[in-house]
Short mmCIF file of C-alpha atoms in Angstrom, two decimals:
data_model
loop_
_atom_site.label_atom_id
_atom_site.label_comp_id
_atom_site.label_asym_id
_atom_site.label_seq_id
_atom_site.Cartn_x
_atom_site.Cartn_y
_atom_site.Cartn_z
CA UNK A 99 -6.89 -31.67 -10.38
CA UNK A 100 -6.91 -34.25 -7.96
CA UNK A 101 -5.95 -33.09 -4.24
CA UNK A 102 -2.58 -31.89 -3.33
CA UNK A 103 -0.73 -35.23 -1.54
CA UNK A 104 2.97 -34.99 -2.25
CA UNK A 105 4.21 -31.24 -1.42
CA UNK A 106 8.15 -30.37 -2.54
CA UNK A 107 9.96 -27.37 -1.12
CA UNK A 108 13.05 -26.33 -3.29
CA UNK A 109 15.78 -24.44 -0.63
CA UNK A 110 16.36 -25.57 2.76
CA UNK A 111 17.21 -22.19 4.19
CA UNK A 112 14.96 -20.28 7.07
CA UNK A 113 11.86 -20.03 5.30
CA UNK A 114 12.12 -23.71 3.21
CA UNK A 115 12.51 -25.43 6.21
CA UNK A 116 9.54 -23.94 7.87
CA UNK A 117 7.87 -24.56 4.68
CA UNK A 118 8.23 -27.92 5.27
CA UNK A 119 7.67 -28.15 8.85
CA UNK A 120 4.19 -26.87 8.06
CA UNK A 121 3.14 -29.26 5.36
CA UNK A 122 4.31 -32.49 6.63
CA UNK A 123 2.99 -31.40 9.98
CA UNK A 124 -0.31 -30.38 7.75
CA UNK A 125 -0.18 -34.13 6.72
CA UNK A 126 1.55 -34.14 3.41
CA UNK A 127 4.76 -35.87 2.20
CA UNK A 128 7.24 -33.82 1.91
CA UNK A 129 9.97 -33.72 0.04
CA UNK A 130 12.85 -31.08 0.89
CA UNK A 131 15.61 -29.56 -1.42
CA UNK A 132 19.04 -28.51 -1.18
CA UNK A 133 22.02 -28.84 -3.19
CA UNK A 134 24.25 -28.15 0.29
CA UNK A 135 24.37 -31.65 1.89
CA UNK A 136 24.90 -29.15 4.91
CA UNK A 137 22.28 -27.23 4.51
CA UNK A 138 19.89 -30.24 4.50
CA UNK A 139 21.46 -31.66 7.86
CA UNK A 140 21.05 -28.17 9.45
CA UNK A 141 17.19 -28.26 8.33
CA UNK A 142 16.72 -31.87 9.75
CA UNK A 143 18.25 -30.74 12.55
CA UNK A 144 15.86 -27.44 13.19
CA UNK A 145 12.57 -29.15 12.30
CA UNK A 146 13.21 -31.82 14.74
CA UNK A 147 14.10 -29.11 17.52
CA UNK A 148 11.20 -27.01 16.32
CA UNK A 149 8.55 -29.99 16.92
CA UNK A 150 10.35 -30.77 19.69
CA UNK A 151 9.71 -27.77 21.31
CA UNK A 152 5.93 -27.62 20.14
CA UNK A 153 5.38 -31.09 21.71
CA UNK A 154 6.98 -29.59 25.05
CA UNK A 155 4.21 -26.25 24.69
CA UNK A 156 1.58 -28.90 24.09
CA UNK A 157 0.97 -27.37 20.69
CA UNK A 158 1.19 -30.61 19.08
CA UNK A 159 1.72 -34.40 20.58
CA UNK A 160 4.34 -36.34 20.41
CA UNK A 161 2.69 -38.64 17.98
CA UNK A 162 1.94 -35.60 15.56
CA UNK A 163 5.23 -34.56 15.85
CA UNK A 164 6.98 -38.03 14.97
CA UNK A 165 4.53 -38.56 12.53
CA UNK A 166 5.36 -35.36 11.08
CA UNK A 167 9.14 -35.97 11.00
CA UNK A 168 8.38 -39.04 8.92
CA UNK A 169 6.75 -37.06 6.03
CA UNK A 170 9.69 -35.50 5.21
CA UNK A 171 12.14 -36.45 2.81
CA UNK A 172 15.79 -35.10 1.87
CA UNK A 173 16.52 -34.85 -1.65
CA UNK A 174 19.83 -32.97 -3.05
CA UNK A 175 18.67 -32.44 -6.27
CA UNK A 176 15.67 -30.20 -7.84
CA UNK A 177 14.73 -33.19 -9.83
CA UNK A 178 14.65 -35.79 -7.30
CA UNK A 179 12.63 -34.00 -5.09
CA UNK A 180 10.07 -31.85 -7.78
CA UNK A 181 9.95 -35.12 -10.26
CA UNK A 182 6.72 -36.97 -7.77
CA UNK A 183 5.51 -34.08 -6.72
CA UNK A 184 1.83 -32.47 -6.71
CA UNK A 185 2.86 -28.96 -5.77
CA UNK A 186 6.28 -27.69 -5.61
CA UNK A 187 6.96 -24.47 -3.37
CA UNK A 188 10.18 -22.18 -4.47
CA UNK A 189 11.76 -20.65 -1.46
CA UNK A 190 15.22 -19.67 -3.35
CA UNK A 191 16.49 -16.02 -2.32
CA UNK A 192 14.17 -13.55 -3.24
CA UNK A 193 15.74 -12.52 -6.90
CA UNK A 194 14.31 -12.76 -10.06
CA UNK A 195 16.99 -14.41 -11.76
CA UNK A 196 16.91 -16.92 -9.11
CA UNK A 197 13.46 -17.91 -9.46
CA UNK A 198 13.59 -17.73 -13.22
CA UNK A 199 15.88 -20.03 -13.30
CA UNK A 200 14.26 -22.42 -10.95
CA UNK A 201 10.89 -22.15 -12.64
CA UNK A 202 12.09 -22.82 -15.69
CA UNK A 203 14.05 -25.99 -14.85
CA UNK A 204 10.51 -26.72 -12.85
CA UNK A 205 8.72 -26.62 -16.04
CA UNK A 206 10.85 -29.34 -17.76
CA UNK A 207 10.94 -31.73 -14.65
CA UNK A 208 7.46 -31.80 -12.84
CA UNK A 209 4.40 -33.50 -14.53
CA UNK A 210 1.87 -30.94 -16.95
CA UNK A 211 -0.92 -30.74 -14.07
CA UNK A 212 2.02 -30.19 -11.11
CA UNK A 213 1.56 -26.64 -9.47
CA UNK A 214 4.10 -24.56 -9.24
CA UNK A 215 4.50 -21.83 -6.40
CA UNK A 216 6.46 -19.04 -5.48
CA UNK A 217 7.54 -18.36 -1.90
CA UNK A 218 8.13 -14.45 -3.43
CA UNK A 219 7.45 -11.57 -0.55
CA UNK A 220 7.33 -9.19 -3.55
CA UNK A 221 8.03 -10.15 -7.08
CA UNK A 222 5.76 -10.30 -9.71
CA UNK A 223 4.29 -14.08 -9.99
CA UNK A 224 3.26 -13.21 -13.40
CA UNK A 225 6.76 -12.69 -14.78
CA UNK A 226 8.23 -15.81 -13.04
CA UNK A 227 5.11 -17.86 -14.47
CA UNK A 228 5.95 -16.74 -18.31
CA UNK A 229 9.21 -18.40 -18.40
CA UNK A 230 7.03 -21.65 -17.96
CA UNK A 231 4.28 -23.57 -20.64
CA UNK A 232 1.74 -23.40 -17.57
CA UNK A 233 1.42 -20.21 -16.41
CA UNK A 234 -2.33 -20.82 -15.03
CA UNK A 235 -0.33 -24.21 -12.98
CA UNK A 236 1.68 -21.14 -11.19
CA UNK A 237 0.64 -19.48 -8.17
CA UNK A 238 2.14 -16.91 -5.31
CA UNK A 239 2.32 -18.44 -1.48
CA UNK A 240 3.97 -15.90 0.66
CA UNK A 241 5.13 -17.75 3.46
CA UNK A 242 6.29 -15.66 6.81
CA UNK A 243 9.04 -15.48 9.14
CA UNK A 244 9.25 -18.21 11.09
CA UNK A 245 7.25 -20.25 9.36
CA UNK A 246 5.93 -22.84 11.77
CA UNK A 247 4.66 -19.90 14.25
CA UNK A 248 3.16 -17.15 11.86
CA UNK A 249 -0.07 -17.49 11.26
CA UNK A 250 -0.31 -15.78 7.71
CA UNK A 251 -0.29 -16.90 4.36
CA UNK A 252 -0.63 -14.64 1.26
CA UNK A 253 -1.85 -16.69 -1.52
CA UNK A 254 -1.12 -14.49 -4.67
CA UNK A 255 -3.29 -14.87 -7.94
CA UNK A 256 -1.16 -14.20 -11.08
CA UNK A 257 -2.37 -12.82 -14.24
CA UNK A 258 -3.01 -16.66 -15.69
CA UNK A 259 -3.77 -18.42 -12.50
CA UNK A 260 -6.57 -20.65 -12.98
CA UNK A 261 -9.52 -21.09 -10.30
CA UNK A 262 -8.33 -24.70 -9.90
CA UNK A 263 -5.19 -24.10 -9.18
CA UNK A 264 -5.75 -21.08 -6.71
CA UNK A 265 -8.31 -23.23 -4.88
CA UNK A 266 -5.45 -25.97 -4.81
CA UNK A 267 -3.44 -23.35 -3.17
CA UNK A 268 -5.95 -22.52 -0.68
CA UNK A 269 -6.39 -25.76 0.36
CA UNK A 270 -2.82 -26.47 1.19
CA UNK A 271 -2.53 -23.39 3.20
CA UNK A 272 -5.46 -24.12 5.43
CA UNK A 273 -4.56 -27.89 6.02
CA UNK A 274 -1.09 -26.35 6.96
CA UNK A 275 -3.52 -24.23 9.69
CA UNK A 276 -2.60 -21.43 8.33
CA UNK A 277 -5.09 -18.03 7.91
CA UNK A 278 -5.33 -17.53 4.21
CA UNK A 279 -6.00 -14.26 2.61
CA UNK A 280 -6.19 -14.53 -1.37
CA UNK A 281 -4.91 -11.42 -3.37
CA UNK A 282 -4.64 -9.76 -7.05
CA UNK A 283 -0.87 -9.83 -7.83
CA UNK A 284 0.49 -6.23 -7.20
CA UNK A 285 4.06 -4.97 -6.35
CA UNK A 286 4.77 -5.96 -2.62
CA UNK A 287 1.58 -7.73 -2.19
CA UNK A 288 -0.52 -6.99 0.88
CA UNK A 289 2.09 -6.94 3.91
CA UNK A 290 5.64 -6.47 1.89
CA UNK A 291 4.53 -3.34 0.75
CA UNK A 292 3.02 -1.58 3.94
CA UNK A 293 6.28 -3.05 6.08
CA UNK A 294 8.95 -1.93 3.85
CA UNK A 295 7.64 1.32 3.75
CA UNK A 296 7.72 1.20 7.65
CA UNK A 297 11.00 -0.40 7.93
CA UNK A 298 12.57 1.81 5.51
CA UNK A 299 11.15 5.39 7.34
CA UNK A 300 12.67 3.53 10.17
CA UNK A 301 16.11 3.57 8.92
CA UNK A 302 15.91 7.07 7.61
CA UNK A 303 14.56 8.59 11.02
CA UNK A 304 17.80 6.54 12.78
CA UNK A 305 20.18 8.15 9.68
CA UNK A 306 18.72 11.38 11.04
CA UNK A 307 19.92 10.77 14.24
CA UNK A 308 16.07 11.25 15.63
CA UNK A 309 16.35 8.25 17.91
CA UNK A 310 18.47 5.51 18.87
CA UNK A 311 17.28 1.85 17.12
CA UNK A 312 16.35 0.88 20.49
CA UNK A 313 13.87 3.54 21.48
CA UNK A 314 12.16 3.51 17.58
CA UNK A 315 12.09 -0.33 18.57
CA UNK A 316 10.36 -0.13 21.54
CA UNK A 317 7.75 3.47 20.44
CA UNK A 318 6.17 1.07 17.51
CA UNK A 319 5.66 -1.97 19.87
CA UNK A 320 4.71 0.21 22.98
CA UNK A 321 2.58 2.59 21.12
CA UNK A 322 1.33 1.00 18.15
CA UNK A 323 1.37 -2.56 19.20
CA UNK A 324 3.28 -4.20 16.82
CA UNK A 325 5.12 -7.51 18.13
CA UNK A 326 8.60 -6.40 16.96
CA UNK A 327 10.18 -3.64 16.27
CA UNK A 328 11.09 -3.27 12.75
CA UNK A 329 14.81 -3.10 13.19
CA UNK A 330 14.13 -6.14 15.10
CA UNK A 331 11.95 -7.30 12.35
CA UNK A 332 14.62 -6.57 9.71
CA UNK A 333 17.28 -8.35 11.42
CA UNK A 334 15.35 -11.60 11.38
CA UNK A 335 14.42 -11.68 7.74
CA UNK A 336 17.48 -10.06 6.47
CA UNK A 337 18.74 -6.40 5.85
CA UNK A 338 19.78 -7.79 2.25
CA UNK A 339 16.16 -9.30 1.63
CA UNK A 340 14.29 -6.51 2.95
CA UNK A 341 16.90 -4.10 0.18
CA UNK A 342 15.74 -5.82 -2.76
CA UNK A 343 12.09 -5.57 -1.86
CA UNK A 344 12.67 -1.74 -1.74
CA UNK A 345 14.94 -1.63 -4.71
CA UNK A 346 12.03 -3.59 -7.12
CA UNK A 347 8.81 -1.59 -5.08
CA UNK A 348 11.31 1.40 -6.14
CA UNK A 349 11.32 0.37 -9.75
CA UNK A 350 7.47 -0.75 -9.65
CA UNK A 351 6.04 1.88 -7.67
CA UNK A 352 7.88 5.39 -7.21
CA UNK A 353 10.59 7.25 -5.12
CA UNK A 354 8.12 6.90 -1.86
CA UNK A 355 10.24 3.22 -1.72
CA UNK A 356 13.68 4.37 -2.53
CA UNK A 357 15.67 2.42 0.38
CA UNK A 358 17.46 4.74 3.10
CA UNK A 359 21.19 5.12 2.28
CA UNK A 360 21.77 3.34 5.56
CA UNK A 361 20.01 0.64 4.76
CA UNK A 362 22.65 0.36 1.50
CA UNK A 363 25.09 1.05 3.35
CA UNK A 364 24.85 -1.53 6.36
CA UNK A 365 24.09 -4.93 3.60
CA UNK A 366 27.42 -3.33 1.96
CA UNK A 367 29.51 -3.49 4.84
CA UNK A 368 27.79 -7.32 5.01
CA UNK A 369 25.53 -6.24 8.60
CA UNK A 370 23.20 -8.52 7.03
CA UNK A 371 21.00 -9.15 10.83
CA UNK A 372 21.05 -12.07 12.68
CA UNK A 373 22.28 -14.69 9.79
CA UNK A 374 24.96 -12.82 9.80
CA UNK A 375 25.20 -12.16 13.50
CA UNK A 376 25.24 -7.91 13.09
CA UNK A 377 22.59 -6.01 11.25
CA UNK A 378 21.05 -3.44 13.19
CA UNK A 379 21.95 -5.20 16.56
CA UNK A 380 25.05 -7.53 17.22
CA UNK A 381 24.32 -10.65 18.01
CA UNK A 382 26.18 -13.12 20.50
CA UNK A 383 24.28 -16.44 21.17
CA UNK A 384 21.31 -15.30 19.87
CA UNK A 385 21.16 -12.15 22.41
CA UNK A 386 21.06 -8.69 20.46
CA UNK A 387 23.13 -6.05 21.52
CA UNK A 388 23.15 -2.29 20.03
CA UNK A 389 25.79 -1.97 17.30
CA UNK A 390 27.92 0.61 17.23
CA UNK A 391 26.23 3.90 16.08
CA UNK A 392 25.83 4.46 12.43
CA UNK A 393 28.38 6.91 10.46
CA UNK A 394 26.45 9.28 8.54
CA UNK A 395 25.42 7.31 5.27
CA UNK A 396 26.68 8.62 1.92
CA UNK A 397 23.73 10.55 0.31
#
């Protein structure tokens, strides 16, 4: 296929939006979805304050950084946006049905040799690919959390990926300076897989009562080095995303990922981290606080 110039992102929540940061600032129009005029103002909004604050770090200039900001596009339909495009990227909640759904209207709209990626942390590429007449056009990009600072990008091969396509994939990445690291689809990927199991023995060891979120917060970073804690980590991606991870690694891979009944217990009560402004911490203009303690989850 000819190189990737025209780059659509379909959701314009926390990850789409850096999604699209990265490729227009990679040097590719780019088109942006959401069906929430709102939503699409908010993203706008972020990306320009994002760049903004790059220029200010002397990350980027100020020339990059307007020249960026006129790459992108708005569109509040899937059509609209995915009809022109080379690649599209999916960064819809991470369900199944979701992405199913998406995927298959994807199919109907973009042109036969248009790629077709998933923004999945965990889900199997393979199984959102069949619902389509070009599975080898699909592909896994596993974006991460926030998008225009993290380095990483999982590129994950399906069953019926094709070379072209994967190299297509690769490309993209790299011209959005990303570090790419190519994988065999499996449950939970590369990173989703060893972090959940982290973040979930994290919630079972504060169930237990064995020390206070703060104090497993700071032992990890302090003693292992990590850059966040995970219940620091989990309230920025989402208590609710970080449950169905477990829940499907669960199903795919064994009782060693059942989620901790806190866990299911916190997204019930809706502490859903900082989008929510309480997960693990409370949050109050963006400065976490300890919640109250736990009550002993339900076993």
């Amino acid at each position: 296929m000819a190189g990737v110039r025209t780059v659509a992102v379909i959701g314009a929540g926390i990850m789409g939006r850096g999604i699209a940061h990265a490729a227009a600032l990679g040097g590719f129009r780019t088109i942006l979805e959401d069906i929430l005029p709102a939503a699409l103002r908010r993203a706008e909004g972020e990306i320009r304050a994002n760049l903004d604050k790059a220029v200010e770090l002397g990350k980027v200039s100020s020339d990059e950084a307007e020249a960026a900001l006129g790459r992108i596009e708005y569109a509040g339909t899937v059509e609209e946006a995915a009809r022109a495009a080379d690649l599209v990227i999916e960064a819809v909640p991470e369900e199944m049905e979701s992405k199913i759904e998406i995927f298959t209207l994807l199919d109907k709209i973009c042109r036969p040799e248009t790629v077709l990626a998933s923004n999945t942390s965990s889900l199997s590429v393979t199984e959102i690919a069949s619902v389509t007449y070009r599975a080898r056009k699909c592909v896994g990009m596993h974006f991460f959390n926030p998008v225009h600072k993290m380095k990483l990008l999982e590129i994950v091969r399906a069953l019926e990926t094709d070379d072209e396509t994967l190299e297509a994939a690769v490309d993209v990445g790299k011209r959005m300076k990303k570090e790419v690291v190519v994988i065999k689809e499996s449950p939970g990927f590369i990173t989703s897989r060893i972090n959940a199991m982290i973040g979930n023995e994290a919630f079972y060891m504060l169930q237990e009562g064995i020390a206070s979120a703060e104090d497993i917060d700071k032992a990890l970073k302090l003693g292992l080095n990590h850059p966040m804690g995970p219940f620091e980590l989990v309230d920025l991606v989402g208590l609710d995303t970080r449950l169905h991870i477990l829940e499907y690694l669960h199903k795919m891979l064994g009782e060693k990922y059942r989620p901790a009944p806190l866990l299911v217990q916190y997204v019930k009560s809706g502490r859903l981290g900082r989008k929510s402004g309480r997960g693990v911490y409370t949050y109050s203009d963006q400065t976490p606080r300890p919640s109250a303690e736990p009550v002993e989850a339900k076993k």
